[in-house]
Coordinates of C-alpha atoms and ligand atoms in Angstrom, one line a residue:
X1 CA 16.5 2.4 -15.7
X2 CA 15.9 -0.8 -13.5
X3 CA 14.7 -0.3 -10.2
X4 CA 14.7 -2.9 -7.3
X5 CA 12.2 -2.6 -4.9
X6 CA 12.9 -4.3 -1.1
X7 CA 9.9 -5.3 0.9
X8 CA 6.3 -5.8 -0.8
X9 CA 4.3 -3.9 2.0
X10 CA 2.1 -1.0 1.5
X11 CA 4.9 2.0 0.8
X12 CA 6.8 -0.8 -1.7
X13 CA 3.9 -2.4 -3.4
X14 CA 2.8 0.4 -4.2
X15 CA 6.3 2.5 -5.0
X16 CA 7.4 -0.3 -7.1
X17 CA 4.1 -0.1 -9.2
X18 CA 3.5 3.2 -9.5
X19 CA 7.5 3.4 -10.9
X20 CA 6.2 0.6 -13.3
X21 CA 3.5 2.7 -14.3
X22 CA 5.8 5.0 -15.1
X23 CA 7.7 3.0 -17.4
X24 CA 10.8 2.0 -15.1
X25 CA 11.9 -2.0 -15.1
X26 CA 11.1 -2.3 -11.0
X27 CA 11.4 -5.9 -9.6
X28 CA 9.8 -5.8 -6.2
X29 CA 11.5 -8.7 -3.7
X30 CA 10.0 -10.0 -0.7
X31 CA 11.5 -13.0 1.5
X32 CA 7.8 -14.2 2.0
X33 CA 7.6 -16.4 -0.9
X34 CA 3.6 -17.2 -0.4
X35 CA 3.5 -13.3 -0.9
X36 CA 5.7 -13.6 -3.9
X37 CA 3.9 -16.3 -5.4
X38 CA 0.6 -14.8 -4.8
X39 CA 1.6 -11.7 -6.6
X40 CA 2.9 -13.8 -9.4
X41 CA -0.5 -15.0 -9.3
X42 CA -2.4 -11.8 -9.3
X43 CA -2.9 -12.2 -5.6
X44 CA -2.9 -8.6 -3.6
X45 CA -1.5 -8.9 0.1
X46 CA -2.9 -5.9 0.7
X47 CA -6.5 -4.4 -0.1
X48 CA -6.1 -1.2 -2.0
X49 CA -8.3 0.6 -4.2
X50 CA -7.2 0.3 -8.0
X51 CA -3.7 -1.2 -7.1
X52 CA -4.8 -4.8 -8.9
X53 CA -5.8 -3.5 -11.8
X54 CA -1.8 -1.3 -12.1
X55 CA -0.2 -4.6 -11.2
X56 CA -1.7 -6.6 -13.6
X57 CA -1.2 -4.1 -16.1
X58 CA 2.6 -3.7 -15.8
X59 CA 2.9 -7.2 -15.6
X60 CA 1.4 -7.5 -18.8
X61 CA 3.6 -5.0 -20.4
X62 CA 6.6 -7.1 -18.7
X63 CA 7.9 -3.9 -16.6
X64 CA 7.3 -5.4 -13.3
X65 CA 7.9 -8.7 -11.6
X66 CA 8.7 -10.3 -8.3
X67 CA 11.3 -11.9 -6.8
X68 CA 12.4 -13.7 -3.7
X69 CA 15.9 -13.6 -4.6
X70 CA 17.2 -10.0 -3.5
X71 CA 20.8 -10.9 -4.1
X72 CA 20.4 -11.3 -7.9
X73 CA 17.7 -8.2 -7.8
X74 CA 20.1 -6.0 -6.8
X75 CA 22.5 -6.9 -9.0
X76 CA 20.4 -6.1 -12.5
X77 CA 19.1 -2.7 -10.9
X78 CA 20.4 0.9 -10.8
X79 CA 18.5 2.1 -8.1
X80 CA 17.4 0.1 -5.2
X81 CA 15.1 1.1 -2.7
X82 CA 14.4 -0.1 1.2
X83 CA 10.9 -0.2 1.9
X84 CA 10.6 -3.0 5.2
X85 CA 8.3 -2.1 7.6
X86 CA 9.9 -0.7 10.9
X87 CA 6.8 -1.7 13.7
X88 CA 7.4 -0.2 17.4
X89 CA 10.1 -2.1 19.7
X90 CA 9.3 -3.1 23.0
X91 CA 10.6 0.4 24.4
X92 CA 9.2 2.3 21.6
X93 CA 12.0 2.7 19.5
X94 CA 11.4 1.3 15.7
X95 CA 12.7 -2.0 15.4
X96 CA 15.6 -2.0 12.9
X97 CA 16.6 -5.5 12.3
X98 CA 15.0 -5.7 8.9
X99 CA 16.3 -2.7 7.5
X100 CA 19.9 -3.8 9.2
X101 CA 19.3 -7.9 7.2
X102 CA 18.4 -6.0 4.2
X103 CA 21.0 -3.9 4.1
X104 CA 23.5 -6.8 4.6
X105 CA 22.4 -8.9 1.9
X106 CA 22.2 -5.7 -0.2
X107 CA 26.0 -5.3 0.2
X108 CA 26.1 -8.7 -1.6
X109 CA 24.6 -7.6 -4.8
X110 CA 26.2 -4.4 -5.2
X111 CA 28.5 -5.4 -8.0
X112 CA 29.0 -1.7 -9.6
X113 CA 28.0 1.2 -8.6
X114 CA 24.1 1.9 -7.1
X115 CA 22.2 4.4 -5.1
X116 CA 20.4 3.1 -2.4
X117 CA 17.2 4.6 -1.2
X118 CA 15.8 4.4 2.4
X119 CA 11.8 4.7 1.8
X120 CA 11.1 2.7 5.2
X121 CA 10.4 5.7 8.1
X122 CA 13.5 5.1 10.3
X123 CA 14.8 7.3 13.3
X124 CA 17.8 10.1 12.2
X125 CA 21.1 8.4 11.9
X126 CA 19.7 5.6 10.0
X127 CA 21.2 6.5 6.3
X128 CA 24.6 6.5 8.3
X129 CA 24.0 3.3 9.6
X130 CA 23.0 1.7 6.3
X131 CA 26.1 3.3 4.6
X132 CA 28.3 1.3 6.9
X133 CA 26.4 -1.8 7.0
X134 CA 26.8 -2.0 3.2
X135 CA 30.6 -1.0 3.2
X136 CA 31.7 -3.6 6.0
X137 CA 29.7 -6.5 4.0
X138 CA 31.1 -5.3 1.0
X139 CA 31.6 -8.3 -1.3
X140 CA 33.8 -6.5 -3.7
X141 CA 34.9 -2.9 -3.9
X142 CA 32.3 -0.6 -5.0
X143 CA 31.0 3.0 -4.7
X144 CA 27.2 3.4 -3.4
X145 CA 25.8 6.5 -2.1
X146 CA 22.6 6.2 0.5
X147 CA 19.5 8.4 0.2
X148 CA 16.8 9.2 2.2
X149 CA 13.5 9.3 0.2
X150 CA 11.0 9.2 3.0
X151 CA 7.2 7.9 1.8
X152 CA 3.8 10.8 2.3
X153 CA 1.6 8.2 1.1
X154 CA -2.0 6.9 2.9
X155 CA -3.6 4.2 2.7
X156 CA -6.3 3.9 1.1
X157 CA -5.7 6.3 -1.2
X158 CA -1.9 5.2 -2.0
X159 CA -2.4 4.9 -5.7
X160 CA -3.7 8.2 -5.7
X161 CA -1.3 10.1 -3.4
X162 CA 1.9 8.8 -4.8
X163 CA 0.8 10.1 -8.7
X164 CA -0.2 13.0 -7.1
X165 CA 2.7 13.9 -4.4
X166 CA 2.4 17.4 -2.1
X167 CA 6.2 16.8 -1.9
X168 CA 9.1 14.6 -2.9
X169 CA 11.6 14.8 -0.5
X170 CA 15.2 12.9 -0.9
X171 CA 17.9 13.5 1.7
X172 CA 21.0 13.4 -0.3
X173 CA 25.1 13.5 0.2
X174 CA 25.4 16.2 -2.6
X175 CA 22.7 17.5 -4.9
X176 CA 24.2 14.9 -8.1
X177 CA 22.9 12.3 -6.3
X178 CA 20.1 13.6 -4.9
X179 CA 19.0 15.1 -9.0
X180 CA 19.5 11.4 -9.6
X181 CA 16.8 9.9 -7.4
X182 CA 14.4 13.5 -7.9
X183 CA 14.7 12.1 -12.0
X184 CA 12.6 9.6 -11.1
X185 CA 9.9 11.7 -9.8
X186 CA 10.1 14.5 -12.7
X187 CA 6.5 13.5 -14.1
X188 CA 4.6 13.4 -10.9
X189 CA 6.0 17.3 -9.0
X190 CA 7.9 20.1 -9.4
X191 CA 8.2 20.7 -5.9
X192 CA 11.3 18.5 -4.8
X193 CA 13.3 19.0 -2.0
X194 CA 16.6 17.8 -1.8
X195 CA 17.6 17.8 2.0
X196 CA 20.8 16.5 3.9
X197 CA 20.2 12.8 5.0
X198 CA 18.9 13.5 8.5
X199 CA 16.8 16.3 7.6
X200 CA 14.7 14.0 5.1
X201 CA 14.8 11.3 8.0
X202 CA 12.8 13.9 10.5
X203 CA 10.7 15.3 8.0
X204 CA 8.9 12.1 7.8
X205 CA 8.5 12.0 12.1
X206 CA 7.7 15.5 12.2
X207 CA 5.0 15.5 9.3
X208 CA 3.1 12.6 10.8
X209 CA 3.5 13.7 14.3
X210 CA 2.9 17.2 13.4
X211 CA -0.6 15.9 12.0
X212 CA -1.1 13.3 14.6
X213 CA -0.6 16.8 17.1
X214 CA -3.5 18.4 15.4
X215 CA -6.0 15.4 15.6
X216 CA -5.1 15.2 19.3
X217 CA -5.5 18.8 19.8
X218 CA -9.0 18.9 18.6
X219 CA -10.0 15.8 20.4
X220 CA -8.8 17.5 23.8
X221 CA -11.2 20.3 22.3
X222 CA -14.1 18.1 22.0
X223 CA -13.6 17.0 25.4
X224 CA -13.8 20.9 26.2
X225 CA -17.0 20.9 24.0
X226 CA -18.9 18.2 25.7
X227 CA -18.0 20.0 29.0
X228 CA -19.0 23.4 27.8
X229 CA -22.0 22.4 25.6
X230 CA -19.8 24.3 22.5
X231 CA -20.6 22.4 19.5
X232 CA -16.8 20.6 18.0
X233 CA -17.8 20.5 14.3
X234 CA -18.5 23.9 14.9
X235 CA -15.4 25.0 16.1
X236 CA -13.6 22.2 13.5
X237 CA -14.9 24.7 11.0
X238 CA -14.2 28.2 12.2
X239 CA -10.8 27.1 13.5
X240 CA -10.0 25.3 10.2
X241 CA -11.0 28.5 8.2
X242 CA -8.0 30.5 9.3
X243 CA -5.4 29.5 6.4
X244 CA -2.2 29.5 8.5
X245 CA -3.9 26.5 10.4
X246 CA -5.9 24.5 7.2
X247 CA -8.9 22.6 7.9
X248 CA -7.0 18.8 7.5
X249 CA -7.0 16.7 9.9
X250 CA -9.1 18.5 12.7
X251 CA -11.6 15.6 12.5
X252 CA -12.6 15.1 16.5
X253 CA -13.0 11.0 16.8
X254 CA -11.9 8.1 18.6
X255 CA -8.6 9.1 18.0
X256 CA -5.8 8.1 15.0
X257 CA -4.4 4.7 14.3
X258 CA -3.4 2.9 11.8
X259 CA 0.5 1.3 11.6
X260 CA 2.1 5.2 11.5
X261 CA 0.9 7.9 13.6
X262 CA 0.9 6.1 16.7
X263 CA 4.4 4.4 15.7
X264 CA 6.1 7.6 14.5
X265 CA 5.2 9.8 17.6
X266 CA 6.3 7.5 19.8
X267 CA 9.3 7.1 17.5
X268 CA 9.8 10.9 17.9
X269 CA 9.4 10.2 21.3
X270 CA 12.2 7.8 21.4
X271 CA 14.2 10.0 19.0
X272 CA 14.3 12.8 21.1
X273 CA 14.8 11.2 24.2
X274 CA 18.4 9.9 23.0
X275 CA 19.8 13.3 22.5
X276 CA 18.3 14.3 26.3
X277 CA 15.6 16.5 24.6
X278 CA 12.6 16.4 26.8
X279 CA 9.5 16.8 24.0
X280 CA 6.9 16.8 26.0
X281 CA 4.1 17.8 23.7
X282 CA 4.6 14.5 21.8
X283 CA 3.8 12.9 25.2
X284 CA 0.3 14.7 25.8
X285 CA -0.5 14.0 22.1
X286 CA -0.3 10.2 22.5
X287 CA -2.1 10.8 26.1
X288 CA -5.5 12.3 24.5
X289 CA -5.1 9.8 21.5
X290 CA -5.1 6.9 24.4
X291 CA -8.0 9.0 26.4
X292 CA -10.3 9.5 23.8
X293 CA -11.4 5.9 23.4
X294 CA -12.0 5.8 27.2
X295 CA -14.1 8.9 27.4
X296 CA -16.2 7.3 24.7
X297 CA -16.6 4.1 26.7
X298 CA -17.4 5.8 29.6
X299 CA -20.3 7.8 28.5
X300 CA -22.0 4.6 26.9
X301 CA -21.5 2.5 30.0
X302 CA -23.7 5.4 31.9
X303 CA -26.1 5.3 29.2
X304 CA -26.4 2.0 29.5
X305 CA -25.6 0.8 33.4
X306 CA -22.6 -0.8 32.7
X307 CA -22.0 -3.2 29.9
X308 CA -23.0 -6.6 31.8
X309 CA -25.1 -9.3 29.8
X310 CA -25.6 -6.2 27.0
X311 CA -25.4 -7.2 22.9
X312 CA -23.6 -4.0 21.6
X313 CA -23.2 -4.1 17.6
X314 CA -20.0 -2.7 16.2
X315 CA -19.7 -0.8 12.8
X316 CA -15.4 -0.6 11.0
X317 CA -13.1 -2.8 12.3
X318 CA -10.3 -1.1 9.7
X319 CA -7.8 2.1 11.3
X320 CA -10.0 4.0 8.7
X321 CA -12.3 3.2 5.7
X322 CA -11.2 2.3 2.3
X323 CA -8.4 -0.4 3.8
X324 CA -8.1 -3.9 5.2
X325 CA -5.6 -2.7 7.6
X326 CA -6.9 -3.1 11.5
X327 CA -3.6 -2.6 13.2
X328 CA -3.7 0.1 16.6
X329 CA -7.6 0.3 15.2
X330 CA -10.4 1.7 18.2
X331 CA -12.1 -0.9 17.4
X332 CA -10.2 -3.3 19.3
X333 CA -9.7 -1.5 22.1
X334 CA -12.9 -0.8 22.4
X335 CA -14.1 -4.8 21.8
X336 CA -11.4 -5.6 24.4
X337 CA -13.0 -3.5 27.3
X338 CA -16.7 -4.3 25.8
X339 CA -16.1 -8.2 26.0
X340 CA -14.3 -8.0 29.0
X341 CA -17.2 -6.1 30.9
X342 CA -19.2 -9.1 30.0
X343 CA -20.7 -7.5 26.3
X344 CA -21.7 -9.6 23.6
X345 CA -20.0 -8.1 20.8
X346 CA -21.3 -8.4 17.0
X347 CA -18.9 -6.6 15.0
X348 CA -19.0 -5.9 11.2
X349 CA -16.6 -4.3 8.7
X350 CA -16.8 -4.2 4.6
X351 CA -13.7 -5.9 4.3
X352 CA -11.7 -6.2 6.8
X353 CA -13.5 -9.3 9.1
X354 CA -10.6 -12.0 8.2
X355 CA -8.2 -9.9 9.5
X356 CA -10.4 -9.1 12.8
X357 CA -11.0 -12.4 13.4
X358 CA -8.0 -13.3 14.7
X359 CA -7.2 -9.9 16.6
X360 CA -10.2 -10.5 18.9
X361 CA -11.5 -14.2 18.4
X362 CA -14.7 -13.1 21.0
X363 CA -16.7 -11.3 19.5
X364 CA -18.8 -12.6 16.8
X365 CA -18.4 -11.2 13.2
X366 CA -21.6 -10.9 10.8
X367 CA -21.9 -10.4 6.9
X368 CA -23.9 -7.4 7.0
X369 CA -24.3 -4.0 8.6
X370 CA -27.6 -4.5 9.5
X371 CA -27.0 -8.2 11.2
X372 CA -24.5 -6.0 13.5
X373 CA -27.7 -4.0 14.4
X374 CA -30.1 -7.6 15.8
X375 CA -31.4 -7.1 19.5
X376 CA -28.7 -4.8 20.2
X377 CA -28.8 -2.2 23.3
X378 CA -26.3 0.2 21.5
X379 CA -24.5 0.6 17.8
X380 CA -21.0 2.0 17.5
X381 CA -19.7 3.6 14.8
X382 CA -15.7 2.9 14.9
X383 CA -14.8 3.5 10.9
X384 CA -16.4 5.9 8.8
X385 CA -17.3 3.7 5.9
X386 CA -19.8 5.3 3.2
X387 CA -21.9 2.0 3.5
X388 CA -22.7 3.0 7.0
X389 CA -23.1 7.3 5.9
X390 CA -25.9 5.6 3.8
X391 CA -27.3 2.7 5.5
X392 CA -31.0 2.6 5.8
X393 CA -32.0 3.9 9.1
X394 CA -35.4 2.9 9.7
X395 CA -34.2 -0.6 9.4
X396 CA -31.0 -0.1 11.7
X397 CA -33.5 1.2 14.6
X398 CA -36.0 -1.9 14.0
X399 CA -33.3 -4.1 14.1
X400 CA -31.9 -2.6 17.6
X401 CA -33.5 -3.6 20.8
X402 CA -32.7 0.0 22.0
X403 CA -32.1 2.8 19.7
X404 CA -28.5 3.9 21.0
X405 CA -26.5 5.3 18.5
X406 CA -22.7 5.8 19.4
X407 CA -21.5 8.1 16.7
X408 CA -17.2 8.0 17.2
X409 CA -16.8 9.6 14.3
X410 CA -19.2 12.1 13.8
X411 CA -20.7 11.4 10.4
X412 CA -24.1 11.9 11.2
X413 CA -26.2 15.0 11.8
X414 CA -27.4 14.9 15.5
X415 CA -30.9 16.4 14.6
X416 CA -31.3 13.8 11.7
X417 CA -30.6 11.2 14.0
X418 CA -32.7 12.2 17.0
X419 CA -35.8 12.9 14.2
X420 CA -35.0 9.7 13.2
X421 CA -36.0 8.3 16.7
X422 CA -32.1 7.5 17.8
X423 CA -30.8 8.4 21.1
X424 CA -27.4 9.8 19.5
X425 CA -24.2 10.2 20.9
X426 CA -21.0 11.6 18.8
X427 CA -17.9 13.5 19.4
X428 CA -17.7 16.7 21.7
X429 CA -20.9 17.3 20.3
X430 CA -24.8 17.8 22.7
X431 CA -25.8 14.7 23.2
X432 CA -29.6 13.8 22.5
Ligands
UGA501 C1 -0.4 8.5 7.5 C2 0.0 9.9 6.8 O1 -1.2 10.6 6.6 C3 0.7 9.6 5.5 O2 1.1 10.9 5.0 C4 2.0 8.8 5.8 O3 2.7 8.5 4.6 C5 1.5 7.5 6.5 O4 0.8 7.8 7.7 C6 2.8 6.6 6.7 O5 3.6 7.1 7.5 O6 3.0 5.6 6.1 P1 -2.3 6.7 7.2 O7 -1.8 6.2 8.5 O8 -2.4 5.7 6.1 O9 -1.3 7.8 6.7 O10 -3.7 7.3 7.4 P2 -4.3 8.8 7.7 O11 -5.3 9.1 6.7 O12 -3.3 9.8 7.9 O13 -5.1 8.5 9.1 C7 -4.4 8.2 10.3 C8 -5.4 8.1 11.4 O14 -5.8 9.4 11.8 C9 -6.7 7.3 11.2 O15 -7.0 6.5 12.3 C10 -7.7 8.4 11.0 O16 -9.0 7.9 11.4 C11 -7.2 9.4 12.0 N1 -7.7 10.8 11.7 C12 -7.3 11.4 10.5 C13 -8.5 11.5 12.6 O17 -8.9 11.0 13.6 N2 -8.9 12.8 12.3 C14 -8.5 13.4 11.1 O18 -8.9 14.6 11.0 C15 -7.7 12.7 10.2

């Protein structure tokens, strides 16, 4: 079975490998040929645990290579899958114009017949809208059916989560097709789905919303702690006990990012508001997730007068630890507001500083955790690395010039922390 995998992002890098792996003939195309020719070359785009050392192994074995030219990819596979990247419009709505391109130049190559898969998260209505793209550009007349195959995976752990799915979930015309896609996927699960088309395009929005929901709903809790004095990790665990509600992704913090939650809700958003549906909650979800960050802020600029001629140290520049990626990251927002109050920012991330730099050119980026710590008034903790759950605290407090400890993401044990001489602020829990 060849497979042709569109767009060499996160979701198709890693599909296209992981079907490699598998022993499929995948071709992954991209029309960034630097990225091409660095993956030729061994090069990773993207920083992911393990994925180097599964690309350079099916290379090897000659089941996967790259490709600028999609035309001709298409043309050798049976199965070809969409997986560009969709970011936010301007109104909120995902932009579509590279899965509409792709699927033009698709409709070249389709010289008998193919399935084509949508992997990219796109709003409901979008395996229509591929169908007739194809059809009108059409260079000779063939059959193609359109699935929906939407993509659970994380980064960070991608390699991980797509051997080891929850779910596979393809949104078919009829079940014959949809068996066909679910085939490839017959190692990894037995628990396959097979959905209509716009079913498998909402499960997608409604799983990451639906898990973007319950991160806001225990940050508005942690607000209610800090107001109450009721301890949040507390709660976390009694309320995430209770099996109907699962103790996943109830971590109180700054709040999610990363290039999907905030997208997809908003996407949701956007989704419901073209069919007049007025969904609210999605609304309040985003609200606390934009709050959160400010809350934070404002508790550190009363414990410290305002952030005027201050050196503030900043630990995780990624969304979340284990990835290179920074986009919608706290950690910017947070910089922003810090520089712009007149802080001198020194900011430090295991590896994701190049790709920091030029987000926010002001601050000033170190090589070590502990240079982020020099003559500081206050350390924040944006990314929960393990470097920083096992950094050497004696040292840290030395180093700072005052030993204010901003904890966003609750990693450390307040009692350990004050013992340890900090004066340590987390997440909705008592402050020291
Ligand atoms: C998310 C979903 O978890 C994947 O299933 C989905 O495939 C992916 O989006 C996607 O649509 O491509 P990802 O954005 O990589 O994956 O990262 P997550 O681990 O889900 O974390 C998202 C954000 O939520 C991070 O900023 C994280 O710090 C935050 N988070 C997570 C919390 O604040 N609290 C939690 O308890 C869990």
């Amino acid at each position: 079975m060849n497979l042709c995998i569109i767009g060499t992002g996160y979701v198709g890098l890693v599909t296209g490998t992981i079907f490699s792996h598998l022993g499929y003939n995948v071709v992954c195309v991209d029309r960034d040929a630097k990225k091409i020719d660095g993956l030729k070359q061994g090069v990773m785009p993207i920083y992911e645990e393990g994925l180097k050392e599964l690309v350079d192994a099916n290379v090897a074995a000659g089941r996967l290579t790259f490709s600028i030219d999609l035309v001709s990819s298409v043309r050798e596979s049976d199965i070809v899958f969409i997986c560009v990247g969709t970011p936010p419009g301007k109104d909120g709505a995902p932009e579509m114009k590279y899965v509409r391109a792709v699927a033009e130049e698709i409709a070249q190559g389709l010289n008998d017949y193919k399935i084509v898969v949508n992997k990219s998260t796109v709003p409901v209505g979008t395996g229509e809208l591929v169908r007739s793209i194809i059809q009108e550009n059409l260079t000779q007349p063939v059959a193609f059916d359109v699935v929906s195959n939407p993509e659970f995976l994380r980064e960070g752990t991608a390699i991980y989560d797509t051997l080891n799915p929850d779910r596979v979930v393809i949104g078919a015309v009829n079940r014959e097709v949809g068996e066909k896609v679910a085939s490839l996927y017959q190692t990894l699960t037995d628990t396959v789905q097979i959905t209509d088309i716009a079913s498998a395009e909402l499960i997608k929005y409604a799983s990451n919303s639906f898990l973007a929901t319950k991160i806001s709903f225990m940050n508005a809790v942690s607000a209610l702690c800090e107001l109450t004095g009721a301890d949040v990790e507390q709660v976390r665990e009694g309320v995430g006990q209770d099996k109907r509600i699962g103790s996943a992704f109830l971590n109180a913090g700054l709040g999610f990012g990363g290039s999907c939650f905030p997208k997809d809700c908003l996407g949701l958003l956007h989704t419901a508001k073209r069919y007049d549906y007025d969904f609210h909650l999605m609304d309040s979800v985003l609200r606390v997730n934009e709050e959160q960050p400010l809350r934070f802020l404002a508790r550190l600029r009363e414990v410290l007068g305002g952030f005027e001629g201050k050196r503030i140290g900043v630990w995780g520049l990624a969304f979340k630890p284990n990835t290179d990626d920074i986009r919608d990251g706290k950690a910017f927002e947070i910089m922003a507001a810090l520089i712009k109050e007149g802080a001198e920012v020194l900011a430090y991330d295991p590896i994701a500083i190049d790709n920091s730099r030029k987000e926010q050119p002001a601050a000033t980026y170190v090589d070590t955790a502990l240079d982020a710590c020099k003559d500081v008034d206050a350390l924040i903790l944006v990314t929960e690395w393990r470097e920083f759950k096992e950094a050497d605290f004696e040292e840290v407090r030395k180093s700072m010039r005052l030993p204010v400890l901003f904890d966003g993401r609750n990693i450390f044990n307040p009692k350990e922390m004050r013992d340890k001489g900090f004066l340590y602020y987390s997440i909705g829990r008592a402050d020291a």
